[in-house]
Short mmCIF file of C-alpha atoms and ligand atoms in Angstrom, two decimals:
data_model
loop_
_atom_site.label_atom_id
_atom_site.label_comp_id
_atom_site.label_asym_id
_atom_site.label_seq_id
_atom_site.Cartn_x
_atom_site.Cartn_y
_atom_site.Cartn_z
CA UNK A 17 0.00 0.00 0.00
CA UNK A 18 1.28 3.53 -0.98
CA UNK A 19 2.45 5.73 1.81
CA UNK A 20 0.06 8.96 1.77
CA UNK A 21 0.66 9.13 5.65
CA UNK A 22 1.80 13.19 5.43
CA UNK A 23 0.32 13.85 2.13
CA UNK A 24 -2.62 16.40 3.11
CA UNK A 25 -1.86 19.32 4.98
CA UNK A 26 -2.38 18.60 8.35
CA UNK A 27 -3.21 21.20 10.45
CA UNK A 28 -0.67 20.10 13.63
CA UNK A 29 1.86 17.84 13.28
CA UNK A 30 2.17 15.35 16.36
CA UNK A 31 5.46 13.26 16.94
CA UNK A 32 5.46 10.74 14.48
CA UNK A 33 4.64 6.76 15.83
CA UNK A 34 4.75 3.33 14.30
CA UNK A 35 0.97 3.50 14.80
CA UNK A 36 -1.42 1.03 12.53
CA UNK A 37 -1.68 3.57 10.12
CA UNK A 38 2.73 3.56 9.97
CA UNK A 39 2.55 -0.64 9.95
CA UNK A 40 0.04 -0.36 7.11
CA UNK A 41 2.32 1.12 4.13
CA UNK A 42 5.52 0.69 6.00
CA UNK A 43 6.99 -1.49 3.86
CA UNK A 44 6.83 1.33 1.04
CA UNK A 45 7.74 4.25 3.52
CA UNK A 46 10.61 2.88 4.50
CA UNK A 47 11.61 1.89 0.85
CA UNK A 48 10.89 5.15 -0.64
CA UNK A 49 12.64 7.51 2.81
CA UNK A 50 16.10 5.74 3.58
CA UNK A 51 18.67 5.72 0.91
CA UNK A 52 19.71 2.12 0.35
CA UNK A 53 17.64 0.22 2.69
CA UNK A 54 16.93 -2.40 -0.27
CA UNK A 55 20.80 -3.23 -0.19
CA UNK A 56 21.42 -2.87 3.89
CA UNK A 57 18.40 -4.95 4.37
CA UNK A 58 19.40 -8.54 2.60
CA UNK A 59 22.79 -7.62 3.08
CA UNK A 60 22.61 -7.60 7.03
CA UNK A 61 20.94 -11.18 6.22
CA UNK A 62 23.57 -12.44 4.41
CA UNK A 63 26.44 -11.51 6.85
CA UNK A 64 24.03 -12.40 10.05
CA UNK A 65 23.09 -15.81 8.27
CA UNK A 66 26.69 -16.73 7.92
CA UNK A 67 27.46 -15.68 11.28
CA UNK A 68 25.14 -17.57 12.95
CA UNK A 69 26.44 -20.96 11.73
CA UNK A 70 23.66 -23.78 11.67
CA UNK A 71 22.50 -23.75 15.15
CA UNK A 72 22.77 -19.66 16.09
CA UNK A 73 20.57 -17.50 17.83
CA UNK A 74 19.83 -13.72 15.72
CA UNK A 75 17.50 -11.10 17.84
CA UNK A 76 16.15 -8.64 15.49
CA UNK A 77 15.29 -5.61 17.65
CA UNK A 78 13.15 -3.52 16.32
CA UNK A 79 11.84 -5.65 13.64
CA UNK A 80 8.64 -3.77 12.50
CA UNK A 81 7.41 -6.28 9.93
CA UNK A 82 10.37 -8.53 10.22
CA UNK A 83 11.98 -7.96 6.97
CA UNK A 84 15.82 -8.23 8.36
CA UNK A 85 14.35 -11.30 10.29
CA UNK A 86 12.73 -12.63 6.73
CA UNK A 87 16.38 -11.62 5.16
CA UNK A 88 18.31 -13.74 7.54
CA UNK A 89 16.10 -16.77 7.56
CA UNK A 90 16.34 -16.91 3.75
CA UNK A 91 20.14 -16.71 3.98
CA UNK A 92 20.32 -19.72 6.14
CA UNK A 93 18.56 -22.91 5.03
CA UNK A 94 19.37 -24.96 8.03
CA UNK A 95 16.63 -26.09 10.60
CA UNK A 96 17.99 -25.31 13.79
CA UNK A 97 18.32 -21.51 13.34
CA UNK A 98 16.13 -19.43 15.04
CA UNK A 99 15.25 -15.62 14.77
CA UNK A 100 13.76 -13.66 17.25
CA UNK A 101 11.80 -10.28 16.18
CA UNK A 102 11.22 -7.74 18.94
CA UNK A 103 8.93 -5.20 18.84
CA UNK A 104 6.83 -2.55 21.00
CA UNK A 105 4.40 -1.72 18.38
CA UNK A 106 1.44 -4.15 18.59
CA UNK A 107 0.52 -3.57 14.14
CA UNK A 108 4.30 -4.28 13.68
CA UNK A 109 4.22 -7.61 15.74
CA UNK A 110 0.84 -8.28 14.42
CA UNK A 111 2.42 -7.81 10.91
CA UNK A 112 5.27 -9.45 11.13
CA UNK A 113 3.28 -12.76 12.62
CA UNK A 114 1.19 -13.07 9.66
CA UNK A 115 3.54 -12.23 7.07
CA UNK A 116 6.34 -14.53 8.00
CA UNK A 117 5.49 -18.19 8.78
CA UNK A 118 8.73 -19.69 9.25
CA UNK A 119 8.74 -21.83 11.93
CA UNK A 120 12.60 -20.46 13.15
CA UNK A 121 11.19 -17.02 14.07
CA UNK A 122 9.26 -15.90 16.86
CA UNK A 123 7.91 -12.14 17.10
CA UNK A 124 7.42 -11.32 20.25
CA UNK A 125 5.62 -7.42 21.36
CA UNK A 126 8.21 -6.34 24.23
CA UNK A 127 10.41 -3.24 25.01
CA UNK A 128 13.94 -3.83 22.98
CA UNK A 129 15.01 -2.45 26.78
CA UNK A 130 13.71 -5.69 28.28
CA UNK A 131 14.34 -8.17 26.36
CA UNK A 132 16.98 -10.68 27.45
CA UNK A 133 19.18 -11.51 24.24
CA UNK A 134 21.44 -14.27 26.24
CA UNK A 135 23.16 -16.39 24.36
CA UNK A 136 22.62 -14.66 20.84
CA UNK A 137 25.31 -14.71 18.38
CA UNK A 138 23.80 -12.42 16.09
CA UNK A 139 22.21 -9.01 17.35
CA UNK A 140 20.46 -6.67 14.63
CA UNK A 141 19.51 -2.81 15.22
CA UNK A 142 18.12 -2.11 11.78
CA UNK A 143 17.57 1.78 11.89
CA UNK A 144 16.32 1.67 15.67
CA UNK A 145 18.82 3.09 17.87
CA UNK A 146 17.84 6.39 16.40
CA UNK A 147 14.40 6.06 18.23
CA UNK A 148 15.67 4.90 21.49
CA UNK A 149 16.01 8.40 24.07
CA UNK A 150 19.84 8.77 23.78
CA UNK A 151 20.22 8.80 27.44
CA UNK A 152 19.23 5.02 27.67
CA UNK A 153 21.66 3.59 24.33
CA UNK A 154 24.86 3.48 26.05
CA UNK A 155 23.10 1.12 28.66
CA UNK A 156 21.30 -1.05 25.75
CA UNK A 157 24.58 -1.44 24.34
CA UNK A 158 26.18 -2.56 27.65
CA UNK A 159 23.26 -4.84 28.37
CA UNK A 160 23.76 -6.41 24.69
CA UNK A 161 27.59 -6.77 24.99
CA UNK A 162 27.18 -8.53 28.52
CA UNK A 163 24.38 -10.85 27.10
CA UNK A 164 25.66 -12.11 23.89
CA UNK A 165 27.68 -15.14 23.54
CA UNK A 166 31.36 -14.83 23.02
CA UNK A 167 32.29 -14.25 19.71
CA UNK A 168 29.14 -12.54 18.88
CA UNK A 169 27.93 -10.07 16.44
CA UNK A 170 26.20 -6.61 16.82
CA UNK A 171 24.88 -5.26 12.86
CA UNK A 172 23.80 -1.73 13.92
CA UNK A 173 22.57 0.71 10.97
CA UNK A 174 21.47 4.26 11.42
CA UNK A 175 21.01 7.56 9.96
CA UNK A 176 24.27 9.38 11.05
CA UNK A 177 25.33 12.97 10.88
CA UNK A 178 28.83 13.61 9.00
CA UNK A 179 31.27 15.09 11.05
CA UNK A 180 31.87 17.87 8.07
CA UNK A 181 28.88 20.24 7.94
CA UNK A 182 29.00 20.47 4.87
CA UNK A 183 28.85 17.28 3.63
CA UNK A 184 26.13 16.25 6.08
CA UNK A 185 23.95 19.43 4.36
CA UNK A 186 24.88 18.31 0.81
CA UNK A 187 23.89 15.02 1.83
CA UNK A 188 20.93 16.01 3.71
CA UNK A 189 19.35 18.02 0.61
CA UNK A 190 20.23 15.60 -1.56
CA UNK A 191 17.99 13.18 0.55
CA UNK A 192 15.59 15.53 0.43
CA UNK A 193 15.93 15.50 -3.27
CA UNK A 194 15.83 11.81 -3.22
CA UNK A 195 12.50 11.65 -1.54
CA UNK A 196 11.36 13.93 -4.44
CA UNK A 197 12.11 11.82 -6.83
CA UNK A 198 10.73 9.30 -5.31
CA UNK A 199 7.17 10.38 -5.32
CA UNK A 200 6.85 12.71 -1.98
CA UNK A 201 5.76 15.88 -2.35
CA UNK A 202 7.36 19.32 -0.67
CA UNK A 203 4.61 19.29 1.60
CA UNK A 204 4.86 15.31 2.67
CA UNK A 205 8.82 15.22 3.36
CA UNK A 206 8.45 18.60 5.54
CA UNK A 207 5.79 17.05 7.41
CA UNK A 208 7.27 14.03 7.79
CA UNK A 209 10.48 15.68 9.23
CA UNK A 210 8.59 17.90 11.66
CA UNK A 211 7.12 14.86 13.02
CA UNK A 212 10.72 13.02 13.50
CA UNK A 213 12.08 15.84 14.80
CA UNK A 214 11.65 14.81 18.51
CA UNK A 215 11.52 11.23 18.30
CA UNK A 216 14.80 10.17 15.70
CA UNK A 217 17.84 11.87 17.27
CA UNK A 218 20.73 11.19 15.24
CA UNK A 219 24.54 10.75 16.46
CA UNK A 220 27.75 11.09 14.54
CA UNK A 221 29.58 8.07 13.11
CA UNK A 222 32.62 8.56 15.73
CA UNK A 223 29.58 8.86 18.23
CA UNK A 224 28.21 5.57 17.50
CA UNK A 225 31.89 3.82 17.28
CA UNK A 226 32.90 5.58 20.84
CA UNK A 227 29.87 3.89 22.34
CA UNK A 228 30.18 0.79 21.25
CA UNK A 229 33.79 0.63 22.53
CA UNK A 230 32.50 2.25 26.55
CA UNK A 231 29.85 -0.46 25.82
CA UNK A 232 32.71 -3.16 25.92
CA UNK A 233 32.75 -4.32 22.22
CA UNK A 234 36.36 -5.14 20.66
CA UNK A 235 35.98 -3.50 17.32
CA UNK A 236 33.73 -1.75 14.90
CA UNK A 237 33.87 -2.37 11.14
CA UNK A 238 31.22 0.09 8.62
CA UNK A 239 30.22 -1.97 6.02
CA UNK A 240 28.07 0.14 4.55
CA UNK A 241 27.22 3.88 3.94
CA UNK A 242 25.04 5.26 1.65
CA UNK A 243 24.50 9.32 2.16
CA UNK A 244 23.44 9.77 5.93
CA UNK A 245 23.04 6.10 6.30
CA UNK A 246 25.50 4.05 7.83
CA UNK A 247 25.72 0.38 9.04
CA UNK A 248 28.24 -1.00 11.62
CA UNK A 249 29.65 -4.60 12.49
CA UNK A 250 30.40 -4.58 15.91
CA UNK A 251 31.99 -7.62 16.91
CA UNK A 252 32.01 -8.79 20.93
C1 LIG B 27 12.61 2.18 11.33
S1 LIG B 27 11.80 0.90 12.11
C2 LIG B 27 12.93 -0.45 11.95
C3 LIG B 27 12.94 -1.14 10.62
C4 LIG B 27 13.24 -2.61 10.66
N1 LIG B 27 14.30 -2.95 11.58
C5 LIG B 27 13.56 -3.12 9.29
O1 LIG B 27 14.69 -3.58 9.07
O2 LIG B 27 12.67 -3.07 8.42
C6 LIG B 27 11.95 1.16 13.84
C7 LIG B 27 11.19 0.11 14.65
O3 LIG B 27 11.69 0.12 15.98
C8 LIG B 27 10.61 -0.08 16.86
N2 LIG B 27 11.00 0.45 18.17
C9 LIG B 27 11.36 1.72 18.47
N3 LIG B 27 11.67 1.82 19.79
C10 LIG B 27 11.48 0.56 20.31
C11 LIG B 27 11.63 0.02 21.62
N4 LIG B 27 12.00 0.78 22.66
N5 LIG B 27 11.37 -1.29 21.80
C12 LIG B 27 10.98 -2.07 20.76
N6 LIG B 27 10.81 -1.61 19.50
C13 LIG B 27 11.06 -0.30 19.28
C14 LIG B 27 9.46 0.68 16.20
O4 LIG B 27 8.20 0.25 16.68
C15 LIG B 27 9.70 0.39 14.73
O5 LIG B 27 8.96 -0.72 14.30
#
């Protein structure tokens, strides 16, 4: 379903939520807003399905509809896998369950905060950390890092701001730009952003590489960056 979430004017703009009416064109939100989410997405599911050898434990936090979880499952043909989606939005989980079948995953509606990951060898934050309140990530990251199993892997991605200002703006309006082109009107992406602006803080790459190390992980690879975006292996 086409995303006409922000198209009309509306006439105050509350913080934006993955609400029902979010869950319902999500899939082409998300595919139209965030520059090379179609190659970060199966990507992450490659690595992560390699990673997690043939009896591995992934947690996908954050999973919305589960499409990471759907990308690592169909990496990894072997029957003792299993992938756990994590969610606090009930149409994501709801989503998620009746899209994806598979009897390896389990989507489960919880607070990424709570949930225990012991044991996981695979982590993934696909574009979620920038929705958690910055004062609580460090201590995600430290709870993560203590739970994992040895030898474990943390695939973080996020919208990042460049360290150069001026790169981050060229980058930022040609996002903008992107969006454009991709269907969204003036009116939709400034809507859109005034309704992020409270809820998706963003931190610098050498932020998000500084935490993971006070977090306790040994070393912090970017695979990936396309623009603003940016996606980390973190390794335990
Ligand atoms: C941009 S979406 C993630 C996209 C998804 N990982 C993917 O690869 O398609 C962010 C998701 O994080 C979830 N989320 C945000 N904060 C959360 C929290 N504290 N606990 C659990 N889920 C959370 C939202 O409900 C939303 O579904």
């Amino acid at each position: 379903m086409r995303d006409q979430v922000y198209r009309d004017a509306h006439n105050q703009i509350v913080d934006f939520a993955f609400n029902a009416e979010v869950a319902a064109v999500f899939p082409d939100m998300i595919r139209r807003s965030v520059p090379g989410y179609e190659t970060m997405v199966p990507v992450t599911g490659l690595i992560a399905a390699r990673h997690l050898g043939d009896d591995g434990v992934a947690f996908d936090l954050g999973c919305s509809l589960g499409a990471t979880t759907l990308a690592i499952l169909q990496q990894n043909s072997t029957p003792n896998i299993r992938v756990v989606g994590i969610d606090n939005a009930e149409a994501m989980i709801a989503g998620a369950q009746q899209a994806i079948s598979d009897p390896r995953a389990t989507f489960v509606r919880q607070d990424l905060r709570d949930t225990d990951v012991s044991g996981a060898r695979v982590v993934v934050l696909n574009l979620v950390l920038q929705f958690v309140d910055p004062a609580h990530r460090l201590g995600l990251l430290q709870q993560i890092h203590e739970q994992m199993a040895p030898g474990g892997l943390l695939i973080v991605s996020e919208k990042v701001r460049h360290d150069d200002a001026w790169l981050h703006e060229l980058y930022d309006s040609s996002h903008l730009a992107w969006k454009q082109a991709n269907g969204y009107s003036e009116l939709e992406v400034s809507q859109k952003r005034t309704a992020l602006e409270n809820v998706m803080r963003i931190d610098t790459e050498a932020e998000h590489v500084e935490r993971f190390r006070t977090a306790g992980f040994q070393r912090t690879e970017q695979w990936y960056r396309c623009m603003n975006w940016a996606s980390f292996l973190v390794y335990r």
